[in-house]
Short mmCIF file of N, CA and C and ligand atoms in Angstrom, two decimals:
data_model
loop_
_atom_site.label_atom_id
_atom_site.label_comp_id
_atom_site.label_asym_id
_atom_site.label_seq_id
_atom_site.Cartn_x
_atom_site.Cartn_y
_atom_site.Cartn_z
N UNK Z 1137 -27.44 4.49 25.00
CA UNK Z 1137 -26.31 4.73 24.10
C UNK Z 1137 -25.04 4.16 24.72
N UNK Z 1138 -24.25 3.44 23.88
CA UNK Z 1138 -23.15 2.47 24.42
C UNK Z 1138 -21.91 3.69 23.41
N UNK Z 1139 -20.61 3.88 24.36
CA UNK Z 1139 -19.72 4.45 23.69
C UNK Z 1139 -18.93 3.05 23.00
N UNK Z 1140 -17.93 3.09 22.15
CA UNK Z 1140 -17.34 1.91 21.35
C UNK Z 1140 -15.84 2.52 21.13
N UNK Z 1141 -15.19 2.35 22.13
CA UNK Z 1141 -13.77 2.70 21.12
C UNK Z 1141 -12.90 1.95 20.43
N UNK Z 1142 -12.65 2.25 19.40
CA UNK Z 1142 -11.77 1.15 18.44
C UNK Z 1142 -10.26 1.77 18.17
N UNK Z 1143 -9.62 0.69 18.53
CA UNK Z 1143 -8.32 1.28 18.66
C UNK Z 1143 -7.63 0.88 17.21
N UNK Z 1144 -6.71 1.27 17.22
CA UNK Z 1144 -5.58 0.72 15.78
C UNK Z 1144 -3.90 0.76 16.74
N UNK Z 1145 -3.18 -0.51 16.42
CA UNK Z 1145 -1.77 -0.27 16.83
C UNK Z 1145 -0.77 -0.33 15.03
N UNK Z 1146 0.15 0.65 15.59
CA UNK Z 1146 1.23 0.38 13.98
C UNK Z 1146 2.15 0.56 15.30
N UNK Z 1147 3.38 0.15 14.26
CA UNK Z 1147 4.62 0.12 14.46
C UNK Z 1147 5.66 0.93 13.49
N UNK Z 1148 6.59 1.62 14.18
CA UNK Z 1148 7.31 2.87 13.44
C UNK Z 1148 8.76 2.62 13.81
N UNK Z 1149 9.32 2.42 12.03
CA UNK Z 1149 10.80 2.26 12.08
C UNK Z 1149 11.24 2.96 11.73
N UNK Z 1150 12.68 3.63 12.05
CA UNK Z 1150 13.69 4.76 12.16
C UNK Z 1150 13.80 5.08 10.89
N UNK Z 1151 13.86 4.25 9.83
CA UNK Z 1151 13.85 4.25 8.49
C UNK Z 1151 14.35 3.15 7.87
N UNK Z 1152 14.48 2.78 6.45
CA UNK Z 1152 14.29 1.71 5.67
C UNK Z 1152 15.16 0.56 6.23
N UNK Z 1153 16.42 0.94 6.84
CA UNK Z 1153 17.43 0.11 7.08
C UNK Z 1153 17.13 -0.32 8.07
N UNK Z 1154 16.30 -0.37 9.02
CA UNK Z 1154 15.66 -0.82 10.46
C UNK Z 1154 14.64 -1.77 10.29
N UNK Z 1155 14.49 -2.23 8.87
CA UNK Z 1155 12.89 -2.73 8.48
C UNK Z 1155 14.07 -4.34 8.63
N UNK Z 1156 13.31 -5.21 8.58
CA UNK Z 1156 14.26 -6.83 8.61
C UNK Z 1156 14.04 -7.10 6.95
N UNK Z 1157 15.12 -7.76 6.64
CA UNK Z 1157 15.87 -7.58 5.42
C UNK Z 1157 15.23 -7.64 4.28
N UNK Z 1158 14.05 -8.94 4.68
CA UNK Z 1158 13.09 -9.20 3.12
C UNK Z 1158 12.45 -8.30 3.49
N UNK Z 1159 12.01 -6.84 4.26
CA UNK Z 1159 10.54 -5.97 3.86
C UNK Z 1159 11.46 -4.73 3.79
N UNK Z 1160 12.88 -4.79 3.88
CA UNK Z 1160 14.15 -3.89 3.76
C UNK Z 1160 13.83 -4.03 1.68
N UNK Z 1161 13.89 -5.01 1.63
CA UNK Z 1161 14.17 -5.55 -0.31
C UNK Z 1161 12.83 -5.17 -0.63
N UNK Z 1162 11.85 -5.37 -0.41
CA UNK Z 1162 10.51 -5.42 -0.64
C UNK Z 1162 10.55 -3.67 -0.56
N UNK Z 1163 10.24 -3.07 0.31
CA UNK Z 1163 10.98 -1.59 -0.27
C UNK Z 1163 11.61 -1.03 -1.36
N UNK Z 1164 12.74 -1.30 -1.29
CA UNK Z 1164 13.47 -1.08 -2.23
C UNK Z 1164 13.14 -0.94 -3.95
N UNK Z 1165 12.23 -2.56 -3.76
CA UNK Z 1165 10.99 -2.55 -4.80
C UNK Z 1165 10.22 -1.39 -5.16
N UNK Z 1166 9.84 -1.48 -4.35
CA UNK Z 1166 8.99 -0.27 -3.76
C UNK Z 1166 9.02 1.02 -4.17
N UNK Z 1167 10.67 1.63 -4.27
CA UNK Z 1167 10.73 2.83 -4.22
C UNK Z 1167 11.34 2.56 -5.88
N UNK Z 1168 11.65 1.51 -6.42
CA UNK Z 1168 12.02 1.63 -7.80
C UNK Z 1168 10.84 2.18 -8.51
N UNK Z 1169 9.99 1.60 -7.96
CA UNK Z 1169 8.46 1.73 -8.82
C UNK Z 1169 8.31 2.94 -8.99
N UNK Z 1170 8.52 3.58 -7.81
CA UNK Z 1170 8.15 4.93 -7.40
C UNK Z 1170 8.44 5.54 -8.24
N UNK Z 1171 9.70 5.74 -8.69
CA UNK Z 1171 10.54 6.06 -10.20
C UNK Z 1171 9.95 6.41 -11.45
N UNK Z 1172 9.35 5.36 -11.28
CA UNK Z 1172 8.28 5.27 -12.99
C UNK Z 1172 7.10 5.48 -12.86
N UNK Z 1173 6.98 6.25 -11.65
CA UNK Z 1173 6.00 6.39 -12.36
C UNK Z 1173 4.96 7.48 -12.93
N UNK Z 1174 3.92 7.18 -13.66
CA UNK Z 1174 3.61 8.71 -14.34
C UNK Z 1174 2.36 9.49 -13.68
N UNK Z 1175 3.12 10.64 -13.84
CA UNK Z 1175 1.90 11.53 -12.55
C UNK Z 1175 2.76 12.64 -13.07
N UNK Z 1176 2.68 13.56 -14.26
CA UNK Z 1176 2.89 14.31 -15.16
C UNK Z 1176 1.66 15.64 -14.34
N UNK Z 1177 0.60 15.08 -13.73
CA UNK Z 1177 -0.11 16.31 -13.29
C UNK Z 1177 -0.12 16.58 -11.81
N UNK Z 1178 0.23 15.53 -11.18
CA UNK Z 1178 0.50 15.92 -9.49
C UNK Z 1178 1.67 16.31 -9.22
N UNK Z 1179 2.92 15.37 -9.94
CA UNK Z 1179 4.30 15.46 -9.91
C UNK Z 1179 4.56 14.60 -8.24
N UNK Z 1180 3.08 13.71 -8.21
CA UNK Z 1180 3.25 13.28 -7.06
C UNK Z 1180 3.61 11.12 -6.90
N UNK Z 1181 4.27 10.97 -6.70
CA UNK Z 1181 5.00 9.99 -7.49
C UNK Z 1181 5.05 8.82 -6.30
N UNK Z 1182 4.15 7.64 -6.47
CA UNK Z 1182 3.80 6.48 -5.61
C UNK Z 1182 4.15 5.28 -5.79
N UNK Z 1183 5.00 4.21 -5.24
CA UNK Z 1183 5.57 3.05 -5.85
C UNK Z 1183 4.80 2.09 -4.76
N UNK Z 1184 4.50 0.59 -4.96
CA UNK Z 1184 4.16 -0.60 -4.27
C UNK Z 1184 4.81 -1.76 -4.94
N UNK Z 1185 4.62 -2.14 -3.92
CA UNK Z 1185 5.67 -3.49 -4.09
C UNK Z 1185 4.76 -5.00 -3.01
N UNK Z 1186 4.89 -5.74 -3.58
CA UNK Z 1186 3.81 -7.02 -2.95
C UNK Z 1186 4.55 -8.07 -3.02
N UNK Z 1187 4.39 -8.58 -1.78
CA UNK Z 1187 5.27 -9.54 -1.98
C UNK Z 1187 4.50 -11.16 -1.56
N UNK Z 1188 3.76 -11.96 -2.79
CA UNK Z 1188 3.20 -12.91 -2.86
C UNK Z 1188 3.65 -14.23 -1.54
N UNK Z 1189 2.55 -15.13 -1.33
CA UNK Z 1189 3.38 -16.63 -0.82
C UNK Z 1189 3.86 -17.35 -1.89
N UNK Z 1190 4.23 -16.87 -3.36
CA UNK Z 1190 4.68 -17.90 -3.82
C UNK Z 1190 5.99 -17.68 -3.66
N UNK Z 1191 6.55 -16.33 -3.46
CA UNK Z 1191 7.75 -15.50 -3.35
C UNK Z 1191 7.68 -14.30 -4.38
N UNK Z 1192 7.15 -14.32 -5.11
CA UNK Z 1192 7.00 -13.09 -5.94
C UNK Z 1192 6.55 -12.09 -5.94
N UNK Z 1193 7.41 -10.86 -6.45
CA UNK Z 1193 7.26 -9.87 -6.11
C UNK Z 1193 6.47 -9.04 -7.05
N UNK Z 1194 5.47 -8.31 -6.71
CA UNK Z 1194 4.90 -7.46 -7.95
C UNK Z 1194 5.26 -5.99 -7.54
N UNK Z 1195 5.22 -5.28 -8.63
CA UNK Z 1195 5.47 -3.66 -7.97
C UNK Z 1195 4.38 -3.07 -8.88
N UNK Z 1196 3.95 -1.53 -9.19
CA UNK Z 1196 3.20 -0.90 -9.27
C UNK Z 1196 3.24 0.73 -8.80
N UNK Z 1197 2.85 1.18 -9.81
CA UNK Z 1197 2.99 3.00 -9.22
C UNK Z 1197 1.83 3.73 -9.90
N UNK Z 1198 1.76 4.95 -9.42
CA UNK Z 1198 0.34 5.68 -10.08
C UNK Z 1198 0.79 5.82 -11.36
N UNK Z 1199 -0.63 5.87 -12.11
CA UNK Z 1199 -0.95 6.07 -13.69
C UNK Z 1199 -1.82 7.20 -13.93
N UNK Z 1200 -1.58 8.25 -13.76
CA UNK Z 1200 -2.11 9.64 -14.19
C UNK Z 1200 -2.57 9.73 -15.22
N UNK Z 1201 -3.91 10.20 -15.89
CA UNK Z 1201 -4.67 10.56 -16.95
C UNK Z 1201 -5.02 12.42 -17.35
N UNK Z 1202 -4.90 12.55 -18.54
CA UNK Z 1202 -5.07 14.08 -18.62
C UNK Z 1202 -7.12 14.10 -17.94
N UNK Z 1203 -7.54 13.00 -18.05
CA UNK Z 1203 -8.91 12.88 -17.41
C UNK Z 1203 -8.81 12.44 -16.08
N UNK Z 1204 -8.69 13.15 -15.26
CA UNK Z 1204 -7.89 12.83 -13.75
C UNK Z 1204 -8.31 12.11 -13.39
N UNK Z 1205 -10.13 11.77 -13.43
CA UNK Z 1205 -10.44 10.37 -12.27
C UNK Z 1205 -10.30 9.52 -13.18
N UNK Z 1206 -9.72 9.60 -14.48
CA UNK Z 1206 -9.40 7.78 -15.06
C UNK Z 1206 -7.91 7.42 -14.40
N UNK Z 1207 -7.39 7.86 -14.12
CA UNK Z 1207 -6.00 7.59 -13.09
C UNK Z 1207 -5.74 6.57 -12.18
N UNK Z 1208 -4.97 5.80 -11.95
CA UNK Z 1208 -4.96 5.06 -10.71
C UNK Z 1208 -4.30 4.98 -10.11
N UNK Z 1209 -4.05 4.48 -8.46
CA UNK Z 1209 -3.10 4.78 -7.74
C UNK Z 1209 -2.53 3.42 -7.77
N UNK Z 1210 -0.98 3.83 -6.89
CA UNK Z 1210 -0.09 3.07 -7.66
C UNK Z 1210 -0.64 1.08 -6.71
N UNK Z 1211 -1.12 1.33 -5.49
CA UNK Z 1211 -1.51 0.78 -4.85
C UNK Z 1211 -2.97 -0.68 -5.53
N UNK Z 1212 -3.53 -0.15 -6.51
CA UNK Z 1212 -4.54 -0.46 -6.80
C UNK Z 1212 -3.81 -1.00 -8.00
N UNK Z 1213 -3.13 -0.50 -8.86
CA UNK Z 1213 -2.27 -0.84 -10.24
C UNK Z 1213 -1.26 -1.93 -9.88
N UNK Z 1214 -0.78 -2.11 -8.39
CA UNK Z 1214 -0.24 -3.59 -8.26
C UNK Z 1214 -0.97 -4.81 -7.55
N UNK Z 1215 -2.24 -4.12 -6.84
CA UNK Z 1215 -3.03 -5.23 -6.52
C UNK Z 1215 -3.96 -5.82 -7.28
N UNK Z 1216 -4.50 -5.47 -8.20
CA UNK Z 1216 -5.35 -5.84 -9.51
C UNK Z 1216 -4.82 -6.32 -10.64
N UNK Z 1217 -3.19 -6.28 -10.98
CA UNK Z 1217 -2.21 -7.14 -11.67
C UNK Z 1217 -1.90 -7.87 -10.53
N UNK Z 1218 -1.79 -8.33 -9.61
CA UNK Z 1218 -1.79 -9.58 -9.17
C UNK Z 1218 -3.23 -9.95 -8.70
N UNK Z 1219 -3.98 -9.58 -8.55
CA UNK Z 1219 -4.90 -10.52 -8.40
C UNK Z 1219 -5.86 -10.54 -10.32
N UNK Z 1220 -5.30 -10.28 -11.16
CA UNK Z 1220 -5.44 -10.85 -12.39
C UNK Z 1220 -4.65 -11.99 -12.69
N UNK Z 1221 -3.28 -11.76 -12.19
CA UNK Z 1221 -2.26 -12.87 -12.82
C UNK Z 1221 -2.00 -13.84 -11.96
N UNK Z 1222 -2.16 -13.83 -10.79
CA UNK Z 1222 -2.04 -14.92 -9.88
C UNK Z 1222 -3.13 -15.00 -8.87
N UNK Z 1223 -4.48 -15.23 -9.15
CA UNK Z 1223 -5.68 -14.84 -8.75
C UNK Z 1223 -5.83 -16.29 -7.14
N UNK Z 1224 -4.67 -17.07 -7.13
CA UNK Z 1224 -5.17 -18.19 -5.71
C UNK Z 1224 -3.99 -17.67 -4.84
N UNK Z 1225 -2.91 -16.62 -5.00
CA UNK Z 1225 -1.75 -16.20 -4.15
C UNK Z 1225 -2.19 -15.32 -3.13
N UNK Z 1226 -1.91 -15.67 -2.21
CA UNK Z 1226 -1.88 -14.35 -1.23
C UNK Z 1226 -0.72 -13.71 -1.24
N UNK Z 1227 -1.37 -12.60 -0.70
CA UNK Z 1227 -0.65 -11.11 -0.85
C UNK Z 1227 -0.28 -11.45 0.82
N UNK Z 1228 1.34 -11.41 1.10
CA UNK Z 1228 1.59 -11.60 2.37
C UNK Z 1228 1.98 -10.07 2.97
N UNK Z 1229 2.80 -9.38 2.17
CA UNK Z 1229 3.35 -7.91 2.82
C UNK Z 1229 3.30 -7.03 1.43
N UNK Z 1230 2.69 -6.11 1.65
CA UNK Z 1230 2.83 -4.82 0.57
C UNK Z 1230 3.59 -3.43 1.42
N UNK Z 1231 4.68 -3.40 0.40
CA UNK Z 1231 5.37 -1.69 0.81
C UNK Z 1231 5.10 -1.03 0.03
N UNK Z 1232 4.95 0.39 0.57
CA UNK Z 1232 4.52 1.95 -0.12
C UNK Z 1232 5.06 3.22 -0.03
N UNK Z 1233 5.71 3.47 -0.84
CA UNK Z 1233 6.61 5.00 -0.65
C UNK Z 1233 6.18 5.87 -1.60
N UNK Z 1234 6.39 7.09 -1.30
CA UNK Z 1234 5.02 7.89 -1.98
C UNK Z 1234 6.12 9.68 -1.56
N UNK Z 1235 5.72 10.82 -2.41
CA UNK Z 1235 6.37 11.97 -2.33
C UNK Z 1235 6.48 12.79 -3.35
N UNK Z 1236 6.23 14.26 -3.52
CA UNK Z 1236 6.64 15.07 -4.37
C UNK Z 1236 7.62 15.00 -4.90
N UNK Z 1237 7.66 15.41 -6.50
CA UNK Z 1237 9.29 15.50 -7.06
C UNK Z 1237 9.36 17.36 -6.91
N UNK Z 1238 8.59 18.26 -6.34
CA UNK Z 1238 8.81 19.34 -6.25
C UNK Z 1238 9.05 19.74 -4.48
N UNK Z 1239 8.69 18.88 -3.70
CA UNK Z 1239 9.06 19.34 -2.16
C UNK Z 1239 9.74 18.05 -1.41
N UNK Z 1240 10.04 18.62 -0.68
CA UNK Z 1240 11.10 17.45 0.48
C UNK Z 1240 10.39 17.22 1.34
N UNK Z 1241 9.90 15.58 1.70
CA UNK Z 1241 8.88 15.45 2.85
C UNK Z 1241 9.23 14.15 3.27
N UNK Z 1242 9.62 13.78 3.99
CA UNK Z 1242 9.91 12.09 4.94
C UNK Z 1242 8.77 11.78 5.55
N UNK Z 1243 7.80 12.46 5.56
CA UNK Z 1243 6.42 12.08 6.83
C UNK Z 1243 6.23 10.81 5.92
N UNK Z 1244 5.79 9.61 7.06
CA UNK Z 1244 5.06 8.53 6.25
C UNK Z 1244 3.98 8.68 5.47
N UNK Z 1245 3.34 8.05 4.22
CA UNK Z 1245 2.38 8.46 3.65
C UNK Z 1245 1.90 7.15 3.23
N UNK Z 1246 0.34 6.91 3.91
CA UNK Z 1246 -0.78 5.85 3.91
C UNK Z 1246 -0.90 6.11 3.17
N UNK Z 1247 -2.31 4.62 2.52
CA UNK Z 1247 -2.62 4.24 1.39
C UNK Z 1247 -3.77 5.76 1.38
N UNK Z 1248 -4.71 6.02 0.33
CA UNK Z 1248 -5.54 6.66 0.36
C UNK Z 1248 -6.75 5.54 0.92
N UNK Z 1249 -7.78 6.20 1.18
CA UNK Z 1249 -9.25 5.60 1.38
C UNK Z 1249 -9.70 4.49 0.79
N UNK Z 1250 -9.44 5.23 -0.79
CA UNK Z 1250 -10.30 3.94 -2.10
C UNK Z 1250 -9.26 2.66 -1.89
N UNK Z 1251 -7.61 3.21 -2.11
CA UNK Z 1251 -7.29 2.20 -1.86
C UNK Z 1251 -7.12 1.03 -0.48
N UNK Z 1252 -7.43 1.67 0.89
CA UNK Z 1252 -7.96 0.97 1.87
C UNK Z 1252 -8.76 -0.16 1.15
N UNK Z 1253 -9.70 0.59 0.98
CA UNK Z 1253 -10.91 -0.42 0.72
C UNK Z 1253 -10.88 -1.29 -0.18
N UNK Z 1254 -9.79 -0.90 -1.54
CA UNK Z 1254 -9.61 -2.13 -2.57
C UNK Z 1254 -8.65 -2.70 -1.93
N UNK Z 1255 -7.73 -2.91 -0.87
CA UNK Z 1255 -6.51 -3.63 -0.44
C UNK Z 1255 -7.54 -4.79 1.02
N UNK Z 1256 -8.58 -3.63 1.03
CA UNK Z 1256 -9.46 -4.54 2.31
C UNK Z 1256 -10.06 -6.21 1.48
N UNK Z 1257 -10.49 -5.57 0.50
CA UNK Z 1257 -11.40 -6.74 -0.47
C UNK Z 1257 -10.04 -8.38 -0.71
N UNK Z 1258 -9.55 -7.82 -0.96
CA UNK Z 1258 -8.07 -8.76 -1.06
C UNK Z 1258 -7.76 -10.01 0.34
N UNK Z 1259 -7.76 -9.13 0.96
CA UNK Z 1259 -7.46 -9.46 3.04
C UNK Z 1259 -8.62 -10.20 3.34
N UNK Z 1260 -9.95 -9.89 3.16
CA UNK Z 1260 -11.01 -10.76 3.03
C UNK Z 1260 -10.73 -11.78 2.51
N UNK Z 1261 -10.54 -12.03 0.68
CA UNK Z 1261 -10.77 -12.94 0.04
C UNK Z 1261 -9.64 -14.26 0.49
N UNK Z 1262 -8.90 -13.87 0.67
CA UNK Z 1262 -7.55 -14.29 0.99
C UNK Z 1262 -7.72 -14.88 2.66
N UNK Z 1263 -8.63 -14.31 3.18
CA UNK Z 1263 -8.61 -14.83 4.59
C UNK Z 1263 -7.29 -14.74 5.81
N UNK Z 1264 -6.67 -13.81 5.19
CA UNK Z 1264 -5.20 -13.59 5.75
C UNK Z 1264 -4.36 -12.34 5.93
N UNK Z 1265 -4.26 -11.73 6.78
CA UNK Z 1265 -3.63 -10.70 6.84
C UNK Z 1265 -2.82 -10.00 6.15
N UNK Z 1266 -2.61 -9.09 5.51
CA UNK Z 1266 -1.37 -8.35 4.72
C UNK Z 1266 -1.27 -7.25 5.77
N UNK Z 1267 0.51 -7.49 5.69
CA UNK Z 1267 1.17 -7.08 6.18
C UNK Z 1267 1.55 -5.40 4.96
N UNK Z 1268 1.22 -4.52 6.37
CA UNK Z 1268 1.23 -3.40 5.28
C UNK Z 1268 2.87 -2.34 6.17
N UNK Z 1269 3.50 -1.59 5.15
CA UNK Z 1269 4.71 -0.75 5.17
C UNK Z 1269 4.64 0.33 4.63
N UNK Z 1270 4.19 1.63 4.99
CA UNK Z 1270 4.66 3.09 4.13
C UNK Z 1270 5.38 3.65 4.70
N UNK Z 1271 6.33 4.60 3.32
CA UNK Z 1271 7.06 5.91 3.98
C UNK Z 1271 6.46 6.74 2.94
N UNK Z 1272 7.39 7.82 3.62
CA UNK Z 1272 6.95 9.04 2.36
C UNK Z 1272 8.93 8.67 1.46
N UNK Z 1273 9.37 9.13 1.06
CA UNK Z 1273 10.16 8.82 -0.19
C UNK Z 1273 11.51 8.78 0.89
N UNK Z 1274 12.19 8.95 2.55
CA UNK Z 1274 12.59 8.55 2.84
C UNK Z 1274 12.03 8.61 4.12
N UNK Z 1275 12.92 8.39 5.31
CA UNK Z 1275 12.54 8.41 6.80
C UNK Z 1275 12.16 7.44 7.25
N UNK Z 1276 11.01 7.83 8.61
CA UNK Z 1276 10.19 6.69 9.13
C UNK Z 1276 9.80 5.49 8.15
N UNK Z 1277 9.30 4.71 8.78
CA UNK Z 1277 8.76 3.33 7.95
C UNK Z 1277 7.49 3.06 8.69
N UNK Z 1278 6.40 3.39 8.89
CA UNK Z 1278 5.40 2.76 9.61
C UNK Z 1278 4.62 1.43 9.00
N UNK Z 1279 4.35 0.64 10.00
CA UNK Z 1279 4.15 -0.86 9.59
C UNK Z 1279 2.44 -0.72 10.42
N UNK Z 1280 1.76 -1.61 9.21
CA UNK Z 1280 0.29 -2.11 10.71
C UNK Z 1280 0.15 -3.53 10.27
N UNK Z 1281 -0.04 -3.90 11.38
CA UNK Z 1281 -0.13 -5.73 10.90
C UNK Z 1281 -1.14 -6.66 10.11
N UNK Z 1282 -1.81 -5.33 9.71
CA UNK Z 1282 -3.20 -5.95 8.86
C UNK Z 1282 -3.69 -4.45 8.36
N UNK Z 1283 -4.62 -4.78 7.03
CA UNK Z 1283 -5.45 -3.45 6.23
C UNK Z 1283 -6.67 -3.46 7.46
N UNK Z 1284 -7.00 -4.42 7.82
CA UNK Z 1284 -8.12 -3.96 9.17
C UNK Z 1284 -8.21 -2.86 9.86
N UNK Z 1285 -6.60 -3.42 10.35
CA UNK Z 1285 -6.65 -2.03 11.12
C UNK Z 1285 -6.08 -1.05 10.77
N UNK Z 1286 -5.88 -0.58 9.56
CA UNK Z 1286 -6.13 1.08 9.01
C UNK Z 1286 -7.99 1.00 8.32
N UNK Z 1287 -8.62 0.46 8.80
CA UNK Z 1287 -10.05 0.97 7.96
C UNK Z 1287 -10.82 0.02 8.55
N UNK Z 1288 -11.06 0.48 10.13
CA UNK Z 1288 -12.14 -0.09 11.04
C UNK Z 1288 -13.52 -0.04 10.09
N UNK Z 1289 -14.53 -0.66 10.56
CA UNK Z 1289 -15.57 -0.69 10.22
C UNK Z 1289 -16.10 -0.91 9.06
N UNK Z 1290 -14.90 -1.73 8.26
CA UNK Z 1290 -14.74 -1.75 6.32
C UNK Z 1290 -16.12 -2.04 6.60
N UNK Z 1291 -16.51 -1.80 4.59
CA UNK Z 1291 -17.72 -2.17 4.15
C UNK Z 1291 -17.62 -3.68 3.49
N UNK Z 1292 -18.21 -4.50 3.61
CA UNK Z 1292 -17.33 -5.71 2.78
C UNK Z 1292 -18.89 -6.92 2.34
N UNK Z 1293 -18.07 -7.81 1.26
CA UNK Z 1293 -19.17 -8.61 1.01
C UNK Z 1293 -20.25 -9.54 1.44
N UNK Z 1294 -19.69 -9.48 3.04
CA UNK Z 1294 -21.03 -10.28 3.69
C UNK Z 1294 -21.91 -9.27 4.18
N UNK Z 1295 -22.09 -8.41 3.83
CA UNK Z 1295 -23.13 -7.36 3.85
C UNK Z 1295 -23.93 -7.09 2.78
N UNK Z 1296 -23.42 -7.68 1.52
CA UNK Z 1296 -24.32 -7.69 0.68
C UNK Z 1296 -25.56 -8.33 0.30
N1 LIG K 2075 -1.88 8.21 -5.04
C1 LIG K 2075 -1.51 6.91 -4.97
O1 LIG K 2075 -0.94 6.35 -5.92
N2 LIG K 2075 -1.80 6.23 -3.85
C2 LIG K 2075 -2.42 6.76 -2.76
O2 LIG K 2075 -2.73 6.04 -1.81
C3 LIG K 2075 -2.67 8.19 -2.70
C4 LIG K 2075 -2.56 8.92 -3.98
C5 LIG K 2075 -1.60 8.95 -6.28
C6 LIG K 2075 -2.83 9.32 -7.07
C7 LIG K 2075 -2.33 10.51 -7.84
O3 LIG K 2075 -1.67 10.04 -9.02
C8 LIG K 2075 -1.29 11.15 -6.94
O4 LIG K 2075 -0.94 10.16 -5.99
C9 LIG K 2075 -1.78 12.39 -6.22
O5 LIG K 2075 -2.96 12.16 -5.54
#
């Protein structure tokens, strides 16, 4: 039996204004989304923001269903409109701000799981790193320099 440790490094900024200016704007995006979006049953309210190599920016936030698992997170609702509408762009940096409209919380807040794994499929296809950014609705900013390394051991298509 061989032990294996797998490490992950991020990087953690003081908050939004510490981020360098285009992933400062790319935020900002970010948290507009957050705004709109509908989550009528969590009251839990998620914005993304992507910021293409062509320069364009897509944003995206959760879509809540009175049938809860038809719902999507806001993460998955801007990476699947861009990879519908601009299906040869890479996705260079995605930001994520995320938080109750009923409690006060600054802790950073990662993608969920599913969306790991649909942001992993992307990073594959693309052959190129995305640059990933969450907070929770203010505070810290934690950065990791790739979806890799939040979701060691992905499952992915050369395994199929
Ligand atoms: N949510 C996201 O949009 N992204 C995540 O990564 C985690 C969860 C949404 C789904 C649901 O609308 C609400 O947050 C509460 O789970």
């Amino acid at each position: 039996m061989k032990k294996v440790i797998i490490e992950s490094t991020i990087f953690v900024y003081k908050n939004k204004e510490a981020l360098p200016e285009d992933v400062s704007s790319l935020m900002q995006k970010a948290i507009e989304a957050r705004t709109k979006a509908y989550a009528p049953y969590s009251n839990f309210q998620v914005g993304a923001a992507l910021l293409l190599d062509s320069g364009e920016i897509i944003t995206g936030n959760n879509q809540e269903n009175a049938s809860y698992p038809s719902g999507l997170c806001a993460e998955r609702t801007a990476i699947y409109y861009a990879g519908s509408q601009f299906p040869k762009a890479k996705i260079m940096k995605m930001a994520l701000t995320a938080g109750s409209e009923k409690k006060e919380s600054n802790e950073p807040v990662p993608p969920c799981g599913a969306c790991r794994q649909a942001i992993a499929e992307y990073e594959i296809k693309q052959k190129s790193p995305i640059e990933i950014y969450f907070m929770g609705k203010t505070g810290k900013v934690v950065k990791s320099n790739s979806l890799a390394n939040l979701l060691p051991l992905v499952f992915e298509k050369s395994m199929l």
